[in-house]
Amino acid sequence: RFAGMQLIDWLCAMNPSNARSFWESAAQEGRIVFGPYLDSADNRPALERIVKEGERYIYIERHCVEPEVDGRIEILYEDEALVIVSKPAGLPVHPGGRFHRNTLTYLLGQAYRHEKLRLAHRLDAETSGVVVLTRKQAYAAPVQKQFHQCQVSKLYLALVQGHPSW
């Protein structure tokens, strides 16, 4: 749906929280690259470039050091439809903010390089617990629907120190 737009307009549309001037500076600094190769001087696109279907653009953050996380993900179960893992507390599920590679989806993407795992639900970053992913799009909708319609039983445990006033 974005084919035919200028790159700068596409960047602004896809990332409305960043001002146009942000993307102009990033391009001027060479932090927007075209294609999978980061080391080529020929892959720095002009912001006037027309975006086409299937193209890949990469934004390179500067001086970004992600916080350390516990990346010990335990595979609890897997078959042709599902991958079920135990996520440690402190590990975000999705990229966002300061976390890009230190996330459940990124780490599993590295382990399952030839598949696109789909989350059936999510857990907060600080919550440890079981996360269900599907291996194919055909399995995703029915499993996600089960979570959405509360057909999946969940049990949450909390550790409490002392006596809460309530």
XYZ file of C-alpha atoms in Angstrom:
166
model
C 0.000 0.000 0.000
C 3.018 2.301 0.335
C 4.459 1.573 -3.104
C 4.921 4.794 -5.055
C 5.542 7.005 -2.002
C 8.783 8.848 -1.468
C 11.005 7.226 1.146
C 10.752 10.228 3.504
C 6.944 10.139 3.358
C 6.936 6.389 3.993
C 9.276 6.764 6.994
C 7.016 9.453 8.473
C 3.875 7.376 7.840
C 5.341 4.223 9.359
C 6.837 6.026 12.366
C 4.596 8.990 13.185
C 6.246 9.479 16.579
C 9.429 10.669 14.835
C 9.423 14.090 13.185
C 10.358 14.525 9.539
C 13.541 16.304 10.674
C 14.527 13.162 12.628
C 14.493 11.081 9.426
C 16.260 13.801 7.451
C 19.089 13.828 10.027
C 19.263 10.038 10.101
C 19.578 9.904 6.299
C 22.214 12.643 6.277
C 24.227 10.654 8.854
C 23.976 7.496 6.697
C 21.801 5.634 9.213
C 19.130 4.630 6.686
C 20.281 1.939 4.310
C 18.682 0.066 1.445
C 18.817 -3.704 1.228
C 20.385 -6.342 3.392
C 23.984 -5.101 3.093
C 25.071 -2.597 5.720
C 28.662 -2.201 4.550
C 28.174 -0.819 1.054
C 28.437 2.906 0.338
C 26.047 2.367 -2.596
C 23.092 1.474 -0.406
C 22.392 4.890 1.129
C 19.064 5.852 -0.479
C 17.965 9.398 -1.192
C 14.898 10.461 0.745
C 13.192 11.261 -2.571
C 13.569 7.633 -3.673
C 10.255 6.012 -4.620
C 9.449 2.996 -2.418
C 8.613 -0.234 -4.277
C 7.075 -3.539 -3.181
C 9.543 -5.977 -1.665
C 12.225 -3.430 -0.849
C 13.923 -3.488 2.526
C 15.174 -0.442 4.407
C 17.159 -0.564 7.616
C 17.434 2.172 10.220
C 20.687 2.017 12.193
C 20.435 3.386 15.715
C 23.504 5.129 16.990
C 25.132 4.381 20.302
C 22.396 1.965 21.287
C 23.335 -0.556 23.930
C 20.439 -2.728 24.927
C 19.923 -3.559 28.571
C 20.988 -7.043 29.627
C 18.193 -9.609 29.883
C 17.852 -13.200 30.946
C 17.681 -14.893 27.553
C 17.278 -18.422 28.893
C 14.130 -19.485 27.051
C 13.027 -23.030 27.776
C 11.134 -24.933 25.096
C 8.340 -26.715 26.948
C 6.582 -28.304 23.977
C 6.615 -28.248 20.206
C 4.855 -30.038 17.393
C 3.916 -29.218 13.784
C 1.491 -26.498 14.955
C 2.846 -25.037 18.190
C 5.958 -23.938 20.002
C 5.398 -23.376 23.715
C 8.148 -21.713 25.741
C 8.860 -20.546 29.259
C 9.765 -16.848 29.188
C 11.913 -15.486 32.016
C 10.962 -12.273 33.822
C 12.607 -9.159 32.409
C 12.587 -10.380 28.808
C 10.275 -8.273 26.615
C 8.130 -10.192 24.145
C 8.250 -7.568 21.344
C 10.892 -5.104 20.190
C 10.298 -1.579 21.417
C 11.971 1.249 23.265
C 15.526 0.231 24.118
C 14.927 -3.431 23.253
C 15.423 -4.721 19.720
C 17.451 -7.926 19.866
C 16.987 -8.742 23.530
C 13.372 -9.813 23.033
C 11.571 -13.134 22.968
C 10.492 -12.757 19.330
C 14.009 -11.857 18.152
C 15.709 -14.669 20.064
C 13.181 -17.239 18.866
C 13.539 -15.851 15.340
C 17.236 -16.695 15.528
C 16.506 -20.232 16.739
C 13.716 -20.810 14.180
C 15.289 -18.980 11.229
C 13.323 -20.840 8.559
C 9.937 -20.275 10.176
C 7.863 -17.288 11.138
C 6.533 -17.986 14.610
C 3.352 -16.100 15.547
C 2.414 -15.158 19.081
C -0.935 -16.456 20.289
C -0.902 -13.992 23.213
C 1.595 -11.911 25.154
C 3.078 -11.491 28.593
C 4.399 -8.290 30.116
C 8.180 -7.953 30.058
C 8.468 -8.319 33.834
C 6.237 -11.409 33.923
C 7.705 -14.877 33.678
C 5.552 -17.651 32.297
C 4.376 -19.763 29.420
C 4.066 -18.236 25.954
C 2.301 -20.021 23.092
C 3.417 -19.452 19.505
C 2.115 -20.991 16.296
C 4.270 -22.215 13.450
C 1.960 -21.353 10.557
C -0.613 -18.672 9.788
C -3.333 -21.330 9.492
C -2.839 -22.248 13.158
C -2.550 -18.666 14.418
C -6.161 -17.495 14.035
C -7.848 -20.369 15.890
C -5.325 -20.363 18.738
C -5.411 -16.553 19.092
C -9.228 -16.741 19.093
C -9.120 -19.215 21.988
C -7.050 -16.767 24.036
C -9.240 -13.821 23.034
C -12.437 -15.659 24.007
C -10.926 -16.743 27.375
C -11.138 -20.424 26.428
C -7.602 -20.901 27.729
C -7.175 -21.356 31.470
C -4.359 -19.361 33.036
C -3.047 -19.425 36.565
C -0.958 -16.546 37.894
C 1.209 -16.833 40.981
C 2.754 -13.903 42.819
C 5.452 -13.785 45.447
C 4.581 -11.375 48.229
C 6.795 -10.266 51.071
C 5.078 -9.053 54.230
C 1.346 -8.399 54.588
C -0.355 -6.102 52.071
C -2.478 -3.493 53.876
C -5.565 -4.463 51.888
